[in-house]
Coordinates of C-alpha atoms in Angstrom, one line a residue:
M1 CA -9.7 3.3 -37.1
T2 CA -6.6 4.7 -35.1
S3 CA -4.9 2.4 -32.9
R4 CA -5.6 3.2 -29.2
Q5 CA -1.8 2.2 -28.4
A6 CA 0.9 4.3 -29.7
R7 CA 4.2 2.6 -31.0
P8 CA 7.0 2.1 -28.3
T9 CA 9.0 5.4 -28.8
G10 CA 11.3 4.8 -25.7
V11 CA 11.4 6.8 -22.5
P12 CA 13.0 10.2 -21.9
S13 CA 16.3 10.0 -20.3
A14 CA 15.1 11.6 -17.5
G15 CA 12.5 8.9 -16.8
L16 CA 15.0 6.4 -17.4
V17 CA 17.2 7.5 -14.5
V18 CA 14.1 8.0 -12.2
G19 CA 13.1 4.6 -13.2
L20 CA 16.4 3.2 -12.4
L21 CA 16.8 4.9 -9.1
A22 CA 13.2 3.9 -8.1
A23 CA 14.0 0.3 -8.8
L24 CA 16.8 0.2 -6.2
V25 CA 14.3 0.3 -3.4
P26 CA 12.3 -2.8 -4.2
L27 CA 15.4 -4.5 -5.5
A28 CA 17.1 -4.0 -2.2
V29 CA 14.2 -5.1 -0.3
I30 CA 13.5 -8.3 -2.3
V31 CA 17.2 -9.2 -1.9
V32 CA 17.8 -8.8 1.5
F33 CA 14.7 -10.4 2.7
F34 CA 13.9 -13.0 0.3
V35 CA 16.9 -13.8 -1.8
V36 CA 19.4 -13.8 0.9
P37 CA 17.1 -16.0 3.1
L38 CA 16.7 -18.5 0.4
V39 CA 20.5 -18.8 -0.2
G40 CA 21.0 -18.8 3.6
M41 CA 18.6 -21.8 3.7
V42 CA 20.7 -23.5 0.9
Q43 CA 24.0 -23.0 2.9
R44 CA 22.4 -24.2 6.2
G45 CA 21.2 -27.3 4.3
F46 CA 24.1 -28.1 1.9
V47 CA 27.2 -26.7 3.7
V48 CA 28.9 -28.1 6.9
D49 CA 32.1 -26.5 8.4
G50 CA 32.3 -24.5 4.9
R51 CA 32.3 -27.7 2.8
L52 CA 29.4 -29.0 0.6
D53 CA 27.8 -31.8 2.3
V54 CA 25.4 -33.6 -0.3
G55 CA 25.6 -36.8 1.6
G56 CA 24.3 -35.3 4.7
V57 CA 21.5 -33.8 2.8
L58 CA 20.7 -37.2 1.2
A59 CA 20.9 -38.8 4.5
D60 CA 18.4 -36.4 6.1
L61 CA 16.0 -36.9 3.0
A62 CA 16.1 -40.7 3.2
R63 CA 14.7 -40.9 6.7
P64 CA 11.5 -42.9 7.1
R65 CA 9.6 -40.1 8.6
V66 CA 10.4 -37.9 5.5
A67 CA 9.5 -40.3 2.9
G68 CA 6.1 -40.8 4.6
V69 CA 5.9 -37.1 4.7
L70 CA 6.4 -36.8 1.2
W71 CA 4.1 -39.5 0.2
F72 CA 1.4 -38.2 2.2
T73 CA 1.9 -34.8 0.7
L74 CA 1.4 -36.2 -2.9
W75 CA -1.5 -38.6 -2.4
S76 CA -3.5 -36.0 0.0
S77 CA -3.0 -33.3 -2.5
A78 CA -3.8 -35.6 -5.5
V79 CA -6.8 -36.9 -3.9
A80 CA -8.1 -33.3 -2.7
T81 CA -7.4 -32.0 -6.1
A82 CA -9.5 -34.7 -7.8
V83 CA -12.2 -34.2 -5.4
T84 CA -12.3 -30.4 -5.7
L85 CA -12.4 -30.9 -9.6
L86 CA -15.4 -33.3 -9.5
L87 CA -17.4 -31.0 -7.3
G88 CA -16.1 -27.6 -8.5
V89 CA -16.4 -28.0 -12.4
P90 CA -20.3 -29.0 -12.1
T91 CA -20.8 -26.2 -9.6
A92 CA -19.2 -23.8 -11.8
Y93 CA -21.4 -24.7 -14.6
A94 CA -24.7 -24.5 -12.6
L95 CA -23.6 -21.1 -10.8
H96 CA -22.5 -19.5 -14.1
R97 CA -24.5 -21.4 -17.0
L98 CA -27.9 -21.8 -15.5
D99 CA -30.5 -19.3 -14.4
L100 CA -30.8 -20.1 -10.6
P101 CA -32.6 -17.9 -7.9
G102 CA -29.9 -16.6 -5.4
S103 CA -26.9 -17.6 -7.7
A104 CA -25.0 -14.5 -6.9
F105 CA -25.3 -15.2 -3.3
L106 CA -24.3 -18.8 -3.7
R107 CA -21.1 -17.6 -5.7
G108 CA -20.1 -15.4 -2.9
L109 CA -20.9 -18.3 -0.3
V110 CA -18.5 -20.6 -2.3
T111 CA -15.9 -17.9 -2.4
V112 CA -16.0 -17.4 1.3
P113 CA -13.5 -20.3 2.4
F114 CA -10.7 -19.2 0.3
V115 CA -10.7 -16.0 1.9
L116 CA -10.7 -17.4 5.5
P117 CA -7.3 -17.9 7.3
T118 CA -6.1 -21.3 7.1
V119 CA -5.8 -21.8 10.8
V120 CA -9.8 -21.0 11.0
V121 CA -10.6 -23.4 8.3
G122 CA -8.7 -25.9 10.7
V123 CA -10.5 -25.0 13.6
A124 CA -14.0 -25.1 11.6
F125 CA -13.5 -28.8 10.4
R126 CA -12.2 -29.9 14.1
T127 CA -15.4 -28.3 15.3
L128 CA -17.6 -30.2 12.8
L129 CA -15.9 -33.4 13.2
S130 CA -15.0 -33.7 16.9
S131 CA -16.8 -35.6 19.4
G132 CA -20.0 -33.6 20.1
G133 CA -19.9 -31.8 16.6
P134 CA -22.6 -32.3 14.4
L135 CA -20.6 -35.0 12.4
G136 CA -18.6 -36.4 15.4
G137 CA -20.3 -39.7 14.8
L138 CA -18.4 -40.4 11.7
G139 CA -15.1 -40.5 13.6
G140 CA -13.3 -38.3 11.1
D141 CA -11.3 -36.1 13.6
G142 CA -7.6 -36.3 13.5
T143 CA -7.7 -38.6 10.0
P144 CA -6.2 -38.0 6.8
A145 CA -10.0 -37.8 5.4
A146 CA -10.7 -34.6 7.5
I147 CA -7.3 -33.0 5.9
V148 CA -8.5 -34.0 2.6
A149 CA -12.1 -32.7 3.3
A150 CA -10.4 -29.3 4.5
L151 CA -8.2 -28.9 1.6
V152 CA -11.3 -29.4 -0.8
F153 CA -13.3 -26.8 1.3
F154 CA -10.5 -24.5 1.0
N155 CA -9.9 -24.5 -2.7
L156 CA -13.3 -25.2 -4.4
S157 CA -13.7 -21.4 -4.9
V158 CA -10.7 -21.5 -6.8
V159 CA -12.1 -23.8 -9.6
V160 CA -15.5 -22.1 -9.4
R161 CA -14.1 -18.8 -9.8
M162 CA -11.5 -19.9 -12.5
V163 CA -13.8 -22.3 -14.5
G164 CA -17.2 -20.4 -14.2
P165 CA -16.3 -17.2 -16.1
W166 CA -14.4 -19.2 -18.8
W167 CA -17.2 -21.4 -19.4
A168 CA -20.0 -18.7 -19.5
S169 CA -17.9 -16.7 -22.2
L170 CA -17.4 -19.7 -24.4
D171 CA -19.2 -19.0 -27.9
P172 CA -22.5 -21.5 -27.7
Q173 CA -22.8 -21.7 -31.6
R174 CA -20.4 -24.9 -31.3
E175 CA -22.4 -26.6 -29.0
Q176 CA -25.6 -25.9 -30.7
A177 CA -24.3 -26.9 -34.1
A178 CA -23.2 -30.1 -32.7
A179 CA -26.7 -30.7 -30.8
A180 CA -28.4 -29.9 -34.1
L181 CA -26.4 -32.6 -36.1
G182 CA -27.8 -35.1 -33.4
A183 CA -25.1 -35.2 -30.8
S184 CA -26.3 -36.3 -27.4
P185 CA -25.5 -34.0 -24.4
A186 CA -22.7 -36.1 -23.3
Q187 CA -21.2 -36.2 -26.9
V188 CA -21.6 -32.5 -26.9
F189 CA -19.8 -32.0 -23.7
R190 CA -17.2 -34.8 -24.7
T191 CA -16.3 -33.3 -28.2
V192 CA -17.0 -29.7 -27.9
T193 CA -17.3 -28.4 -24.5
L194 CA -14.3 -30.3 -22.7
P195 CA -11.7 -29.3 -25.4
A196 CA -12.8 -25.8 -25.1
L197 CA -12.1 -26.0 -21.4
R198 CA -9.3 -28.1 -20.9
P199 CA -6.7 -24.9 -20.7
V200 CA -8.6 -23.7 -17.8
L201 CA -9.2 -27.0 -16.2
L202 CA -5.5 -27.6 -16.4
S203 CA -4.6 -24.3 -14.8
A204 CA -7.1 -24.8 -12.0
G205 CA -6.0 -28.1 -11.3
S206 CA -2.4 -27.3 -11.1
V207 CA -3.1 -24.3 -9.0
V208 CA -5.2 -26.4 -6.4
F209 CA -2.8 -29.2 -6.6
L210 CA 0.0 -26.4 -5.6
F211 CA -2.3 -24.9 -3.0
C212 CA -2.8 -28.5 -1.4
A213 CA 0.9 -29.3 -1.6
T214 CA 1.9 -26.1 0.3
A215 CA -0.9 -26.1 2.9
F216 CA 0.3 -25.4 6.3
G217 CA -2.4 -24.0 8.6
V218 CA -5.0 -26.5 7.6
V219 CA -2.7 -29.6 7.9
L220 CA -1.0 -28.4 11.1
T221 CA -4.5 -27.7 12.9
L222 CA -6.0 -31.1 11.8
G223 CA -3.0 -33.4 11.4
G224 CA -0.8 -32.3 14.4
T225 CA 2.5 -34.4 14.5
R226 CA 0.7 -37.4 13.3
Y227 CA 0.1 -36.5 9.6
S228 CA 2.6 -33.8 8.2
T229 CA 3.1 -32.5 4.8
V230 CA 6.4 -31.2 3.8
E231 CA 5.2 -27.6 4.6
T232 CA 4.2 -28.6 8.4
E233 CA 7.3 -31.0 8.7
I234 CA 9.6 -27.9 8.1
Y235 CA 7.9 -26.2 10.8
L236 CA 8.1 -29.1 13.2
L237 CA 11.6 -30.0 12.5
T238 CA 12.4 -26.2 13.4
T239 CA 10.2 -25.5 16.4
Q240 CA 10.0 -29.0 18.1
F241 CA 12.9 -30.9 16.8
L242 CA 15.5 -28.0 16.4
D243 CA 16.8 -29.8 13.3
L244 CA 17.4 -26.8 11.3
R245 CA 19.7 -28.6 8.6
A246 CA 17.0 -31.0 7.7
A247 CA 14.6 -28.3 7.8
A248 CA 16.4 -26.5 5.3
A249 CA 17.1 -29.7 3.2
L250 CA 13.3 -30.2 2.9
S251 CA 12.7 -26.4 2.1
V252 CA 15.1 -26.4 -0.7
L253 CA 13.5 -29.8 -2.1
Q254 CA 10.1 -28.0 -1.7
V255 CA 11.2 -25.0 -3.8
L256 CA 12.7 -27.4 -6.6
V257 CA 9.4 -29.3 -6.5
V258 CA 7.3 -26.3 -6.8
V259 CA 9.3 -24.8 -9.7
A260 CA 9.2 -28.4 -11.3
L261 CA 5.3 -28.1 -11.0
L262 CA 4.9 -24.8 -12.3
L263 CA 7.0 -25.9 -15.3
L264 CA 5.0 -29.0 -15.9
A265 CA 1.9 -26.9 -15.8
G266 CA 3.0 -24.7 -18.2
R267 CA 4.1 -27.4 -20.7
A268 CA 0.9 -29.3 -20.3
Q269 CA -1.0 -26.4 -21.6
P270 CA -2.5 -27.3 -25.2
R271 CA -0.8 -25.6 -28.0
G272 CA -3.4 -23.1 -29.5
A273 CA -5.1 -22.5 -26.3
G274 CA -5.7 -19.0 -27.1
V275 CA -7.9 -19.8 -30.1
V276 CA -10.9 -20.9 -28.5
D277 CA -14.1 -19.2 -29.6
R278 CA -15.2 -16.8 -26.9
A279 CA -18.1 -14.6 -26.6
A280 CA -19.8 -12.0 -24.1
P281 CA -21.2 -14.1 -21.2
A282 CA -24.9 -15.2 -22.2
P283 CA -27.9 -14.9 -19.8
G284 CA -28.2 -18.1 -17.9
R285 CA -30.9 -20.6 -18.9
R286 CA -33.4 -22.4 -16.9
P287 CA -32.1 -25.9 -15.9
R288 CA -33.4 -28.9 -18.1
G289 CA -32.3 -32.4 -18.6
W290 CA -30.1 -34.9 -16.5
V291 CA -27.1 -32.9 -17.2
D292 CA -28.6 -30.0 -15.4
L293 CA -30.0 -31.9 -12.7
T294 CA -26.7 -33.6 -12.0
A295 CA -25.0 -30.2 -11.8
L296 CA -27.5 -29.0 -9.6
A297 CA -27.5 -31.9 -7.0
T298 CA -23.5 -31.6 -7.1
T299 CA -23.8 -27.8 -6.4
A300 CA -26.1 -28.8 -3.4
V301 CA -23.4 -31.1 -2.1
T302 CA -20.9 -28.2 -2.4
V303 CA -22.9 -25.7 -0.6
A304 CA -23.4 -27.8 2.2
L305 CA -19.7 -28.7 2.4
V306 CA -19.1 -25.1 2.4
A307 CA -21.8 -24.0 4.9
L308 CA -21.5 -26.8 7.5
P309 CA -18.2 -26.0 8.8
L310 CA -18.9 -22.1 8.9
L311 CA -22.4 -22.8 10.6
A312 CA -20.7 -25.3 13.2
V313 CA -17.9 -23.1 14.3
V314 CA -20.4 -20.2 14.6
A315 CA -22.7 -22.1 16.6
R316 CA -20.4 -23.7 18.8
S317 CA -18.5 -20.5 19.8
L318 CA -22.0 -19.6 21.0
R319 CA -22.6 -22.7 23.2
V320 CA -21.4 -22.6 27.0
D321 CA -22.5 -25.3 29.5
D322 CA -25.2 -26.6 27.0
A323 CA -26.9 -23.2 26.6
W324 CA -26.7 -20.4 24.2
S325 CA -24.6 -17.7 25.6
L326 CA -22.2 -14.6 24.3
A327 CA -19.9 -15.2 27.4
R328 CA -16.8 -16.3 25.2
Y329 CA -17.3 -13.1 23.0
R330 CA -17.5 -11.0 26.2
S331 CA -14.4 -12.5 27.7
L332 CA -12.4 -12.0 24.4
S333 CA -10.8 -8.7 26.2
E334 CA -9.4 -10.7 28.8
S335 CA -6.2 -12.9 29.2
A336 CA -6.6 -16.1 27.1
P337 CA -7.1 -18.8 29.4
G338 CA -4.4 -21.3 29.8
S339 CA -2.1 -19.1 27.8
P340 CA 1.3 -18.4 29.6
L341 CA 1.5 -15.3 27.3
R342 CA -1.3 -13.8 29.3
T343 CA -2.4 -12.0 26.1
S344 CA -6.3 -11.3 25.3
V345 CA -7.8 -12.0 22.0
L346 CA -8.5 -8.5 21.5
D347 CA -4.6 -7.7 22.1
A348 CA -3.8 -10.1 19.5
A349 CA -6.3 -8.6 17.2
A350 CA -4.8 -5.4 17.5
T351 CA -1.6 -6.7 17.0
S352 CA -2.8 -8.3 13.7
L353 CA -4.5 -5.3 12.8
R354 CA -1.3 -3.0 13.4
T355 CA 0.9 -5.6 11.6
A356 CA -1.3 -5.9 8.5
T357 CA -1.3 -2.3 8.2
D358 CA 2.3 -2.0 8.2
A359 CA 2.7 -5.0 5.8
T360 CA -0.1 -3.5 3.6
L361 CA 1.7 -0.1 3.3
L362 CA 5.2 -1.9 2.5
A363 CA 3.5 -4.3 0.0
V364 CA 1.4 -1.4 -1.7
G365 CA 4.5 1.0 -1.8
L366 CA 6.8 -1.5 -3.4
G367 CA 4.1 -3.0 -5.5
V368 CA 3.2 0.3 -7.4
V369 CA 6.8 1.1 -7.9
V370 CA 7.2 -2.4 -9.4
S371 CA 3.9 -2.2 -11.5
V372 CA 4.7 1.2 -13.0
L373 CA 8.3 0.2 -13.9
V374 CA 7.3 -3.1 -15.7
T375 CA 4.3 -1.3 -17.6
R376 CA 6.3 1.5 -19.0
R377 CA 7.0 1.1 -22.8
I378 CA 10.8 0.5 -23.4
A379 CA 12.4 0.4 -27.0
H380 CA 15.7 -0.7 -26.1
P381 CA 15.5 -4.6 -26.3
G382 CA 18.1 -4.9 -23.7
L383 CA 16.3 -2.8 -21.2
R384 CA 13.0 -4.9 -21.9
R385 CA 14.8 -8.1 -21.0
A386 CA 15.7 -6.6 -18.0
V387 CA 12.1 -5.1 -17.3
R388 CA 10.9 -8.7 -17.7
A389 CA 13.4 -10.3 -15.3
F390 CA 12.5 -7.5 -12.9
D391 CA 8.9 -8.6 -13.1
G392 CA 9.7 -12.2 -12.7
L393 CA 11.8 -11.6 -9.7
F394 CA 9.1 -10.2 -7.7
M395 CA 6.7 -13.0 -8.6
L396 CA 9.0 -15.6 -6.9
P397 CA 7.7 -15.3 -3.5
L398 CA 4.3 -16.6 -5.1
G399 CA 5.8 -19.8 -5.8
V400 CA 7.6 -20.1 -2.5
S401 CA 5.8 -21.1 0.3
A402 CA 5.4 -18.7 3.2
V403 CA 6.6 -21.2 5.7
T404 CA 10.0 -21.2 3.9
V405 CA 9.9 -17.5 3.6
G406 CA 9.5 -17.3 7.2
F407 CA 12.0 -20.2 8.1
G408 CA 14.7 -18.6 5.6
L409 CA 14.1 -15.1 7.4
L410 CA 14.8 -16.8 10.7
V411 CA 18.0 -18.5 9.8
A412 CA 19.6 -16.3 7.3
L413 CA 19.2 -12.8 9.2
D414 CA 21.1 -13.4 12.3
T415 CA 24.2 -12.1 12.0
P416 CA 25.2 -8.3 11.6
P417 CA 24.9 -6.2 9.5
L418 CA 21.7 -8.3 8.5
D419 CA 20.5 -9.3 12.3
F420 CA 17.1 -8.3 12.3
R421 CA 15.7 -11.2 14.5
G422 CA 14.7 -9.0 17.1
S423 CA 13.1 -6.2 14.9
P424 CA 9.5 -5.7 15.3
W425 CA 9.5 -5.2 11.4
L426 CA 10.2 -8.8 10.6
V427 CA 6.7 -9.9 10.7
P428 CA 5.1 -7.0 8.5
V429 CA 8.0 -7.5 6.1
A430 CA 7.3 -11.3 5.7
Q431 CA 3.6 -10.8 5.2
A432 CA 4.5 -7.8 2.6
L433 CA 6.9 -10.4 0.8
V434 CA 3.8 -12.9 0.7
A435 CA 1.3 -10.2 -0.6
L436 CA 3.7 -8.3 -2.8
P437 CA 3.2 -10.5 -6.1
L438 CA -0.6 -10.1 -5.7
V439 CA -0.4 -6.5 -5.4
V440 CA 1.6 -6.3 -8.6
R441 CA -0.6 -8.7 -10.6
A442 CA -3.7 -6.6 -9.6
L443 CA -2.0 -3.3 -10.7
V444 CA -0.2 -4.3 -13.8
P445 CA -3.4 -4.9 -15.8
T446 CA -4.8 -1.6 -15.3
L447 CA -1.9 0.3 -16.0
R448 CA -1.3 -1.5 -18.9
G449 CA -4.6 -0.2 -20.0
V450 CA -3.8 3.4 -19.9
D451 CA -3.3 4.8 -23.2
E452 CA 0.7 5.5 -23.8
R453 CA 0.0 8.4 -26.0
Q454 CA -1.5 10.5 -22.7
R455 CA 1.7 9.7 -20.8
E456 CA 3.6 10.8 -24.0
A457 CA 1.6 14.3 -24.0
A458 CA 2.1 15.0 -20.7
A459 CA 6.0 14.7 -20.8
T460 CA 5.7 16.7 -24.1
L461 CA 4.1 19.6 -22.1
G462 CA 6.9 19.5 -19.5
A463 CA 5.3 17.0 -16.9
G464 CA 7.9 14.8 -14.9
P465 CA 7.4 11.0 -14.2
L466 CA 5.9 11.8 -10.7
R467 CA 3.2 14.2 -12.2
I468 CA 2.5 11.8 -14.9
L469 CA 1.9 9.3 -12.5
R470 CA -0.4 11.6 -10.4
D471 CA -2.4 13.1 -13.3
V472 CA -2.3 10.3 -15.9
D473 CA -2.1 6.9 -14.1
L474 CA -3.7 7.3 -10.8
P475 CA -7.2 8.6 -12.1
T476 CA -7.6 5.3 -14.0
A477 CA -5.8 2.9 -11.4
W478 CA -7.1 4.3 -8.2
R479 CA -10.0 1.7 -7.6
S480 CA -7.4 -1.1 -8.6
L481 CA -5.0 0.2 -6.0
L482 CA -7.5 0.3 -3.4
A483 CA -8.8 -2.9 -4.1
A484 CA -4.7 -4.3 -4.3
A485 CA -4.6 -2.5 -0.7
G486 CA -7.6 -4.3 0.5
F487 CA -6.4 -7.6 -0.8
A488 CA -2.9 -7.4 0.7
F489 CA -4.5 -6.3 4.2
A490 CA -6.8 -9.4 4.1
V491 CA -3.9 -11.6 3.1
S492 CA -1.8 -10.0 5.6
L493 CA -4.5 -10.4 8.4
G494 CA -4.9 -14.1 8.0
E495 CA -1.3 -14.8 7.1
F496 CA -0.2 -17.9 9.6
G497 CA 2.7 -19.6 7.6
A498 CA 5.6 -17.1 8.0
T499 CA 4.2 -15.3 11.0
S500 CA 4.1 -18.5 13.0
F501 CA 8.2 -18.6 12.6
L502 CA 8.5 -14.9 13.4
S503 CA 5.8 -13.5 15.7
R504 CA 7.0 -12.2 19.2
P505 CA 6.0 -14.4 22.1
D506 CA 4.8 -11.3 24.1
S507 CA 2.8 -10.0 21.0
P508 CA 1.4 -12.9 18.9
T509 CA -1.0 -12.3 16.1
L510 CA -4.6 -13.5 16.2
S511 CA -3.9 -16.4 13.8
V512 CA -1.0 -17.5 16.1
L513 CA -2.7 -17.3 19.3
I514 CA -5.8 -19.2 17.8
Y515 CA -3.3 -22.1 17.0
Q516 CA -2.0 -21.7 20.7
L517 CA -5.2 -21.9 22.1
I518 CA -6.4 -25.1 20.2
G519 CA -3.2 -27.0 21.2
R520 CA -4.1 -26.5 24.8
P521 CA -6.5 -28.8 26.8
G522 CA -9.7 -27.7 28.0
A523 CA -13.0 -26.7 26.7
E524 CA -12.6 -23.1 27.9
S525 CA -9.5 -22.7 25.6
F526 CA -10.9 -24.3 22.6
G527 CA -14.1 -22.3 23.2
T528 CA -12.1 -19.1 23.2
A529 CA -10.3 -20.2 20.0
L530 CA -13.8 -20.4 18.2
A531 CA -14.8 -17.0 19.3
A532 CA -11.4 -15.7 18.1
A533 CA -11.9 -17.7 14.7
V534 CA -15.2 -16.1 14.1
L535 CA -13.7 -12.6 14.9
L536 CA -10.5 -13.2 12.7
G537 CA -12.7 -14.7 9.7
S538 CA -15.5 -12.0 9.9
L539 CA -12.7 -9.3 9.6
T540 CA -10.9 -10.9 6.7
A541 CA -14.0 -11.8 4.9
G542 CA -15.3 -8.1 5.4
V543 CA -12.3 -6.7 3.8
L544 CA -12.7 -9.1 0.9
L545 CA -16.2 -8.2 0.4
A546 CA -15.0 -4.5 0.1
V547 CA -12.3 -5.7 -2.2
E548 CA -14.8 -7.4 -4.6
R549 CA -16.9 -4.3 -4.8
L550 CA -13.8 -2.3 -6.0
R551 CA -13.0 -4.9 -8.5
V552 CA -12.6 -3.5 -12.0
G553 CA -14.3 -5.9 -14.3
R554 CA -12.1 -9.1 -14.9
L555 CA -8.7 -7.1 -14.4
G556 CA -6.6 -8.3 -11.8
V557 CA -6.0 -11.8 -10.0
Y558 CA -8.4 -11.2 -7.2

């Protein structure tokens, strides 16, 4: 059989020139709006009066509050990760290996929290646990337990979406052979299934821990100034205590810790993980035995944990003076009560939509250029290494928190010729940087699946690089391109970490306005925040549902 992929034959010189010129645009953007701010943060934290001040940085990091913040970040993330795995793994098994009525709906329901803006998740748990809420009698409002529960709620879908498809595609013959030899269900799981799941469990656990350790909107909404993670402490040091040097030192520490965690997660992967026997996903079977019953009971707990906060925020947004009413939704076009900005929720929603549109266009434009360049076959070893480095450079924003990106833009781009603090484009650029790695990871698998011989045949017939892109790549990749655009739009629409630093006071985005409203006293402000949260959550979930319909098999990261 003839191989589908042709051997690397190098790129035409004209294509190389066009590629190098095209690479300059995304390189300029990533250097100016990501590398320069990171370097600026390092300077702000470590350099005082032109001299390196390591002692000052260590003194800032040795403060008792900083130690408390680091400890809270560590233990809350570890507990949330453990609980997420304990609930998520059995749920993944039940929803992907068993034949359950409504399993597709339940998989979609479990996914909803992850696509919600983090500030909406915080509002949902405050509604659930506050006095007068369905679980207000538990006294959990404003406690670390509420933060951990919200982190579990937010990350459950990560485990279910990563572990479930992997588990469903494991070859069942080894499990059947072990059972035929007399092994009990527990022995089959411990000796056969668990080793096969180990790679994906380690990946899911490390991703969830990373998300918990860098959580911002959830912790800020539920913890306030009493319980802070590193992420929220950077925000509080900057906006409330005006201690930029300590904030910069924490940002640098966070970047180093994130990089170390990623390296440890990579080293923890077992050797030979790729030799696990895989097969086409088999149809689910009817539940039987105590193992399946335990998985079903855990799934019921998971579904309740996901549904209760969502129902609570919707129901309470419809309650006015102990009666059902749409009054809060009818008032969304009026100025937000108690807000000195005199901005209505619909005005903020319009700002969010405009900003997300600009960010999406920027992220998709840059993402297409980067994706096309890193998927072209290049014969020269030196150029191949350069392309890999180019690809890795644009993945860096994925490992750096949005708060760090926003803070870096704020402190570094404040002097000519890079004084962009007053530019209305700064928020879309920051949101585009957050979405750009996801766009690239969504497009690269599809573009790599295009037969290279088609591009070579088109080039032989005289087609230029742009004509090849239009006539060969685009017909295959258009669904992934639309899905990537939708995903970038949803991420930008709910983005809160970087936007909270950069949003203009006279035109806040919807997520920023929600946070301002819940921070103000009065039932009216909180009620308006609930209606705004339902609006923002509905917009984001609607976009993600459209993305799911455009998904191309298992290609891409979404």
